[in-house]
Amino acid sequence: MLKTDAYGTAAGSEPLAPMQITRREPGPEDVLLEIAFCGVCHTDIHLSRDEWGFSMYPLVPGHEIVGHVAAVGDRVTRFKVGDAVGVGCFVDSCRVCEYCAAGEEQFCNEGATLTYNSKERDGRNLTFGGYSTQVTVDQAYVLSIPDGLPLDRAAPLLCAGITTYSPLRSYGAGPGKKVAVVGLGGLGHVAVKLAVAMGAEVTVLSSSPSKRADALALGAHEFAATADGKVFTERAGQYHLIIDTVSAPHDLNTYLSLLRVDGTMVLLGVPDKPAVLAATSLIMRRHTLTGSFIGGIAQTQEMLDFCAANGVAADIEVIPMSGINDAYERMLKSDVRYRFVIDMDSLRAPAAA
Ligand code: NAP
Ligand code: ZN
């Protein structure tokens, strides 16, 4: 076993702190990844603090992992030592069910093995995430980071990128389509860049009026502040697609009123309380309300290649590992511009031990 430095928490009420975990020695199909950067997703906060009620401790968050291959098993064909690679939200699945066979491993009938807060396929050991210096992952669940994508700015694509790319593709974001992105945080800002790159006309709907200039600089065509409520009458019935990334409870009915007939609203954010839905919000203009969960390995690679080809990468603030608890507090105040990314060298330096 490989002793590995990490940051995690022993209970939902405690801040994150240094801890040591073990990683398996690479087996024949495994890649040992020396982690360079790990993005900070709001899911890391929800799960660290047990906001969804199914956290398992000790918990080491992190599922936006990039780094370099440090070792490979005998049967690894897809990667070699030194390659720039990434790992997203899951690290294994059953591989034989209809969803795995279709490349939608996130919907594995047996449950995908999530990168952290999950059981390994042996059903016993916990998985630990990317707030750590190294990780061992089967090659089938490792992504190639294309040349031209800076590693630190690519890290958030492993979750925020695929989570927004997948529904934008499924629901036809492109020329002639009006797309609204609700919430300009980690997911939201990548959604804006991707939707613009796909050719859609993009509006940001934000509870933070101060983000207007940033939204336009990210490529959004329009920005509307939601706090005063006027937007819901002025823009009623305008959008083909709404991508909702808000992490806290909010009124879905008001956002649904912004859709055109046959428009679709996709929930990506996971507030810790259920929402109230009026049937008329769907009935009166034949709206669809749906959700989307990350994306499969093949589509994640497609997204990374799309980002490299179109110059899309996250806007980030690089932090040392020791800054993680402050970063969480800032995210909870919607004060993230627009993804925190941890420099894992800060965990390797002797001073940080
Ligand atoms: P984030 O960076 O913290 O951004 C969330 C944004 O939501 C904030 O920046 C803010 O944007 C808006 N917001 C927050 N509280 C709000 C409130 N009370 N009212 C209105 N707007 C509010 O979070 P993230 O990493 O993008 O994650 C967003 C959500 O997606 C989380 O719940 C996360 O767990 C979930 N998620 C889901 C998937 C999936 O597969 N479906 C994958 C990853 C993450 P403004 O300041 O612009 O209003
Ligand atoms: Zn995530």
Coordinates of C-alpha atoms and ligand atoms in Angstrom, one line a residue:
M1 CA 0.0 0.0 0.0
L2 CA 1.1 3.6 -0.7
K3 CA 1.0 6.0 2.2
T4 CA -0.5 9.2 0.9
D5 CA -0.9 12.7 2.3
A6 CA -4.4 14.0 2.2
Y7 CA -6.9 16.5 3.6
G8 CA -10.2 15.4 4.9
T9 CA -12.6 15.3 7.8
A10 CA -13.6 12.8 10.4
A11 CA -17.1 14.3 10.9
G12 CA -19.6 16.6 9.2
S13 CA -19.2 19.2 12.0
E14 CA -15.4 19.4 11.7
P15 CA -13.2 21.5 9.3
L16 CA -10.9 19.8 6.9
A17 CA -7.5 18.9 8.3
P18 CA -4.4 17.0 7.2
M19 CA -4.7 13.2 7.4
Q20 CA -2.9 10.2 5.9
I21 CA -4.6 7.6 3.7
T22 CA -3.4 4.6 1.7
R23 CA -3.7 4.0 -2.0
R24 CA -3.3 0.5 -3.6
E25 CA -0.2 -0.4 -5.5
P26 CA -1.0 -0.2 -9.2
G27 CA -2.4 -3.5 -10.5
P28 CA -2.0 -4.7 -14.1
E29 CA -4.8 -2.3 -15.4
D30 CA -4.0 0.6 -13.1
V31 CA -2.5 4.0 -13.5
L32 CA -0.8 5.7 -10.6
L33 CA -1.5 9.4 -10.9
E34 CA 0.7 12.0 -9.2
I35 CA -1.9 14.7 -8.5
A36 CA -0.9 18.2 -9.6
F37 CA -4.2 20.1 -9.1
C38 CA -7.7 19.4 -7.7
G39 CA -10.7 21.6 -8.3
V40 CA -13.1 22.4 -5.5
C41 CA -16.7 21.5 -6.3
H42 CA -19.7 22.6 -4.2
T43 CA -20.5 18.9 -3.9
D44 CA -17.3 18.7 -1.8
I45 CA -19.0 21.1 0.7
H46 CA -22.3 19.3 0.7
L47 CA -20.6 15.9 1.4
S48 CA -18.0 17.1 3.8
R49 CA -20.8 18.5 5.9
D50 CA -23.2 15.7 5.4
E51 CA -25.8 18.0 4.0
W52 CA -27.4 15.2 2.0
G53 CA -27.4 12.6 4.8
F54 CA -25.3 9.9 3.2
S55 CA -21.7 10.9 3.9
M56 CA -19.2 8.3 5.2
Y57 CA -16.2 9.3 7.3
P58 CA -13.3 9.7 7.2
L59 CA -14.1 11.7 4.0
V60 CA -11.5 13.1 1.6
P61 CA -13.2 15.2 -1.0
G62 CA -12.1 16.0 -4.6
H63 CA -13.3 14.8 -8.0
E64 CA -11.7 17.3 -10.3
I65 CA -8.3 15.7 -10.5
V66 CA -5.5 16.3 -12.9
G67 CA -1.8 15.3 -12.8
H68 CA 0.8 13.1 -14.5
V69 CA 1.1 9.4 -14.8
A70 CA 3.8 8.2 -12.3
A71 CA 3.5 4.4 -12.9
V72 CA 1.4 2.0 -15.0
G73 CA 0.5 -1.7 -14.7
D74 CA 1.6 -4.4 -17.2
R75 CA -1.5 -4.3 -19.2
V76 CA -2.0 -0.5 -19.4
T77 CA -2.0 0.4 -23.1
R78 CA -3.8 3.8 -23.0
F79 CA -1.2 5.7 -20.9
K80 CA 2.5 6.0 -20.3
V81 CA 4.5 7.6 -17.5
G82 CA 4.5 11.4 -17.8
D83 CA 1.2 11.7 -19.6
A84 CA -1.1 14.5 -18.5
V85 CA -4.3 12.8 -17.3
G86 CA -7.5 13.5 -15.3
V87 CA -10.0 11.7 -13.1
G88 CA -13.5 12.8 -12.6
C89 CA -16.4 11.8 -10.4
F90 CA -16.2 8.0 -10.6
V91 CA -13.3 5.5 -10.7
D92 CA -15.1 2.2 -11.5
S93 CA -18.5 0.6 -12.3
C94 CA -19.8 -2.9 -13.1
R95 CA -18.8 -2.6 -16.8
V96 CA -21.4 -5.0 -18.0
C97 CA -24.9 -3.5 -17.4
E98 CA -26.7 -1.8 -20.2
Y99 CA -25.6 1.7 -19.0
C100 CA -22.0 0.8 -18.7
A101 CA -22.1 -0.9 -22.1
A102 CA -23.6 2.3 -23.5
G103 CA -20.8 4.5 -22.0
E104 CA -23.0 6.0 -19.4
E105 CA -21.2 4.5 -16.4
Q106 CA -22.6 7.2 -14.1
F107 CA -25.9 5.3 -14.3
C108 CA -24.4 1.9 -13.6
N109 CA -27.1 -0.5 -12.4
E110 CA -24.9 -1.6 -9.5
G111 CA -23.9 2.0 -8.7
A112 CA -20.7 3.5 -10.1
T113 CA -17.8 3.6 -7.6
L114 CA -17.6 7.3 -7.0
T115 CA -14.2 9.0 -6.6
Y116 CA -14.9 9.6 -2.9
N117 CA -17.6 8.9 -0.3
S118 CA -18.2 5.5 -2.0
K119 CA -17.3 1.9 -1.4
E120 CA -14.7 0.2 -3.6
R121 CA -16.1 -2.6 -5.7
D122 CA -15.1 -5.0 -2.9
G123 CA -18.0 -3.4 -0.9
R124 CA -15.7 -2.7 2.0
N125 CA -13.1 0.0 1.6
L126 CA -14.0 3.6 1.3
T127 CA -12.8 5.6 -1.7
F128 CA -10.9 8.8 -1.1
G129 CA -10.8 11.9 -3.4
G130 CA -8.3 14.2 -4.9
Y131 CA -7.4 16.4 -2.0
S132 CA -4.4 14.2 -1.8
T133 CA -1.0 13.7 -3.5
Q134 CA -1.6 10.5 -5.5
V135 CA -4.4 8.2 -6.6
T136 CA -4.5 4.7 -8.3
V137 CA -7.2 4.3 -10.9
D138 CA -8.1 1.7 -13.5
Q139 CA -7.1 3.0 -17.0
A140 CA -10.7 2.7 -18.2
Y141 CA -11.7 5.5 -15.9
V142 CA -8.8 7.9 -16.6
L143 CA -9.0 10.7 -19.1
S144 CA -6.4 12.3 -21.4
I145 CA -5.8 16.0 -21.0
P146 CA -5.3 17.2 -24.5
D147 CA -2.3 19.3 -25.4
G148 CA -3.0 23.0 -25.1
L149 CA -5.2 22.8 -22.1
P150 CA -3.4 24.2 -19.0
L151 CA -3.6 21.6 -16.3
D152 CA -4.8 23.9 -13.5
R153 CA -7.6 25.4 -15.6
A154 CA -8.5 21.9 -17.0
A155 CA -9.1 20.4 -13.5
P156 CA -12.6 21.8 -13.1
L157 CA -13.6 20.4 -16.4
L158 CA -13.6 16.9 -14.9
C159 CA -16.8 17.7 -13.0
A160 CA -18.1 21.2 -13.8
G161 CA -17.2 20.7 -17.5
I162 CA -18.9 17.4 -18.1
T163 CA -21.9 18.2 -15.9
T164 CA -22.8 21.2 -18.0
Y165 CA -21.6 19.9 -21.4
S166 CA -23.8 16.8 -21.2
P167 CA -27.2 18.6 -20.9
L168 CA -26.1 21.4 -23.3
R169 CA -25.6 18.6 -25.9
S170 CA -28.6 16.6 -25.0
Y171 CA -31.0 19.6 -25.2
G172 CA -29.5 21.1 -28.4
A173 CA -27.7 24.2 -27.3
G174 CA -26.5 25.8 -30.5
P175 CA -27.2 28.5 -33.1
G176 CA -30.7 29.9 -32.8
K177 CA -31.2 28.6 -29.2
K178 CA -31.6 30.9 -26.3
V179 CA -30.0 29.4 -23.2
A180 CA -30.2 30.8 -19.7
V181 CA -27.6 29.8 -17.1
V182 CA -28.8 30.2 -13.5
G183 CA -26.1 30.8 -10.9
L184 CA -22.6 32.0 -11.9
G185 CA -20.3 29.8 -9.9
G186 CA -18.1 26.9 -10.8
L187 CA -20.6 25.0 -12.9
G188 CA -22.3 28.1 -14.2
H189 CA -19.3 29.9 -15.6
V190 CA -18.2 26.8 -17.5
A191 CA -21.8 26.4 -18.8
V192 CA -21.6 29.9 -20.2
K193 CA -18.3 29.3 -22.0
L194 CA -19.5 26.0 -23.4
A195 CA -22.9 27.2 -24.5
V196 CA -21.3 30.2 -26.2
A197 CA -18.7 28.0 -27.9
M198 CA -21.6 25.8 -29.2
G199 CA -23.1 28.9 -30.7
A200 CA -26.1 29.5 -28.4
E201 CA -27.3 32.9 -27.3
V202 CA -26.6 32.9 -23.6
T203 CA -28.1 34.9 -20.7
V204 CA -26.8 34.7 -17.1
L205 CA -29.4 34.9 -14.4
S206 CA -27.6 35.7 -11.1
S207 CA -28.4 36.6 -7.5
S208 CA -25.2 38.6 -7.5
P209 CA -25.5 41.9 -9.4
S210 CA -21.8 42.4 -9.1
K211 CA -21.1 39.5 -11.5
R212 CA -22.5 41.4 -14.5
A213 CA -19.2 42.5 -16.0
D214 CA -17.7 39.0 -15.4
A215 CA -20.7 37.3 -17.1
L216 CA -20.3 39.4 -20.2
A217 CA -16.5 38.9 -20.2
L218 CA -17.1 35.2 -20.1
G219 CA -19.0 35.5 -23.3
A220 CA -22.6 35.8 -22.2
H221 CA -24.7 37.9 -24.4
E222 CA -26.9 39.2 -21.6
F223 CA -27.0 39.4 -17.8
A224 CA -30.0 39.7 -15.6
A225 CA -30.1 40.1 -11.8
T226 CA -32.7 38.0 -10.2
A227 CA -33.0 39.7 -6.8
D228 CA -35.6 42.3 -7.7
G229 CA -37.9 39.8 -9.5
K230 CA -38.5 42.0 -12.5
V231 CA -36.6 39.6 -14.8
F232 CA -39.4 37.1 -14.4
T233 CA -42.0 39.3 -16.0
E234 CA -39.7 41.0 -18.5
R235 CA -38.2 37.8 -19.8
A236 CA -41.2 35.4 -19.4
G237 CA -41.5 32.8 -22.1
Q238 CA -38.1 33.5 -23.8
Y239 CA -35.8 30.6 -23.3
H240 CA -35.4 27.2 -25.1
L241 CA -33.2 25.9 -22.3
I242 CA -32.4 26.8 -18.7
I243 CA -29.4 25.3 -17.0
D244 CA -29.9 25.6 -13.2
T245 CA -26.7 25.3 -11.2
V246 CA -27.9 26.9 -7.9
S247 CA -26.7 25.0 -4.9
A248 CA -29.3 26.5 -2.4
P249 CA -33.1 26.2 -2.3
H250 CA -34.9 28.5 -4.7
D251 CA -38.3 28.7 -6.4
L252 CA -38.3 26.6 -9.5
N253 CA -41.7 27.8 -10.7
T254 CA -40.5 31.4 -11.3
Y255 CA -37.6 30.1 -13.4
L256 CA -39.9 27.7 -15.3
S257 CA -42.0 30.8 -16.3
L258 CA -39.0 32.0 -18.4
L259 CA -39.2 29.0 -20.8
R260 CA -40.8 29.1 -24.2
V261 CA -43.5 26.5 -25.1
D262 CA -41.8 23.1 -25.1
G263 CA -38.7 24.6 -23.3
T264 CA -36.6 22.5 -21.0
M265 CA -35.1 23.3 -17.6
V266 CA -32.3 21.1 -16.4
L267 CA -31.5 20.9 -12.7
L268 CA -27.9 20.4 -11.9
G269 CA -27.6 22.0 -8.5
V270 CA -28.6 19.8 -5.5
P271 CA -30.0 22.0 -2.7
D272 CA -30.4 20.2 0.6
K273 CA -34.2 20.7 0.7
P274 CA -36.9 19.4 -1.7
A275 CA -38.5 22.0 -4.0
V276 CA -42.2 22.8 -4.4
L277 CA -43.5 22.4 -8.0
A278 CA -46.8 23.7 -9.2
A279 CA -48.2 21.4 -11.9
T280 CA -49.3 24.5 -13.9
S281 CA -45.6 25.5 -14.2
L282 CA -45.2 22.5 -16.6
I283 CA -48.8 22.1 -18.0
M284 CA -49.6 25.6 -19.3
R285 CA -46.7 25.9 -21.8
R286 CA -45.8 22.2 -22.1
H287 CA -42.5 22.6 -20.2
T288 CA -40.1 19.9 -19.4
L289 CA -38.3 19.8 -16.0
T290 CA -35.4 17.4 -15.9
G291 CA -32.0 16.7 -14.2
S292 CA -28.6 15.6 -15.4
F293 CA -25.8 13.7 -13.6
I294 CA -22.2 14.3 -14.7
G295 CA -21.5 12.2 -17.9
G296 CA -19.9 9.0 -19.0
I297 CA -16.2 8.5 -19.7
A298 CA -16.5 8.7 -23.5
Q299 CA -18.5 12.0 -23.3
T300 CA -16.0 13.4 -20.8
Q301 CA -13.2 12.8 -23.2
E302 CA -15.3 14.4 -26.0
M303 CA -15.9 17.4 -23.8
L304 CA -12.1 17.8 -23.0
D305 CA -11.3 17.6 -26.7
F306 CA -14.1 20.1 -27.4
C307 CA -12.6 22.5 -24.8
A308 CA -9.1 22.2 -26.2
A309 CA -10.4 22.8 -29.8
N310 CA -12.5 25.8 -28.7
G311 CA -10.2 27.4 -26.1
V312 CA -12.5 26.7 -23.2
A313 CA -11.0 26.3 -19.7
A314 CA -12.1 27.3 -16.2
D315 CA -11.4 30.7 -14.7
I316 CA -9.7 29.8 -11.5
E317 CA -8.2 31.0 -8.2
V318 CA -5.3 28.7 -7.2
I319 CA -5.1 28.0 -3.5
P320 CA -2.8 26.0 -1.2
M321 CA -4.4 22.9 0.4
S322 CA -4.4 24.7 3.8
G323 CA -6.7 27.4 2.3
I324 CA -9.6 24.9 1.8
N325 CA -11.8 25.8 4.7
D326 CA -11.6 29.6 3.8
A327 CA -12.4 28.7 0.2
Y328 CA -15.6 26.8 1.4
E329 CA -16.8 29.8 3.3
R330 CA -16.3 32.1 0.3
M331 CA -18.2 29.6 -1.9
L332 CA -21.1 29.7 0.5
K333 CA -21.2 33.5 0.1
S334 CA -21.2 33.0 -3.7
D335 CA -17.8 34.6 -3.7
V336 CA -15.9 32.4 -6.1
R337 CA -14.4 33.6 -9.3
Y338 CA -15.0 31.1 -10.6
R339 CA -13.5 27.9 -9.3
F340 CA -11.0 27.3 -6.6
V341 CA -8.2 24.9 -7.6
I342 CA -5.9 23.4 -5.1
D343 CA -2.2 23.3 -5.9
M344 CA -1.2 19.8 -4.6
D345 CA 2.5 20.8 -4.4
S346 CA 1.4 22.7 -1.3
L347 CA 0.6 19.3 0.4
R348 CA 4.0 17.9 -0.7
A349 CA 6.1 20.7 0.8
P350 CA 7.5 19.7 4.1
A351 CA 6.2 22.9 5.7
A352 CA 2.6 21.9 5.0
A353 CA 2.9 18.5 6.6
Ligands
NAP1 P1 -20.7 27.2 -6.7 O1 -19.5 27.4 -7.4 O2 -20.8 27.4 -5.2 O3 -21.9 28.0 -7.4 C1 -23.2 28.0 -7.1 C2 -23.8 29.3 -7.5 O4 -25.2 29.3 -7.2 C3 -23.3 30.5 -6.7 O5 -22.1 31.1 -7.2 C4 -24.5 31.5 -6.9 O6 -24.4 32.1 -8.1 C5 -25.7 30.6 -6.9 N1 -26.3 30.6 -5.6 C6 -25.8 30.1 -4.4 N2 -26.7 30.2 -3.4 C7 -27.8 30.9 -3.9 C8 -29.0 31.3 -3.4 N3 -29.3 31.1 -2.1 N4 -29.9 31.8 -4.2 C9 -29.6 32.0 -5.5 N5 -28.4 31.6 -6.1 C10 -27.5 31.1 -5.3 O7 -21.2 25.6 -6.8 P2 -20.9 24.6 -8.0 O8 -19.7 23.9 -7.7 O9 -21.1 25.3 -9.3 O10 -22.1 23.5 -7.8 C11 -23.5 23.9 -7.9 C12 -24.4 22.8 -7.5 O11 -24.3 21.8 -8.5 C13 -24.1 22.2 -6.2 O12 -25.3 21.9 -5.5 C14 -23.4 20.9 -6.5 O13 -23.5 19.9 -5.6 C15 -24.1 20.5 -7.8 N6 -23.4 19.6 -8.7 C16 -24.2 18.7 -9.4 C17 -23.6 17.9 -10.3 C18 -24.5 17.0 -11.2 O14 -24.0 16.0 -11.7 N7 -25.8 17.3 -11.3 C19 -22.3 17.9 -10.5 C20 -21.5 18.8 -9.8 C21 -22.1 19.7 -8.9 P3 -24.9 33.7 -8.3 O15 -24.0 34.5 -7.4 O16 -24.6 33.9 -9.7 O17 -26.3 33.7 -8.0
ZN2 ZN -18.4 18.1 -8.7

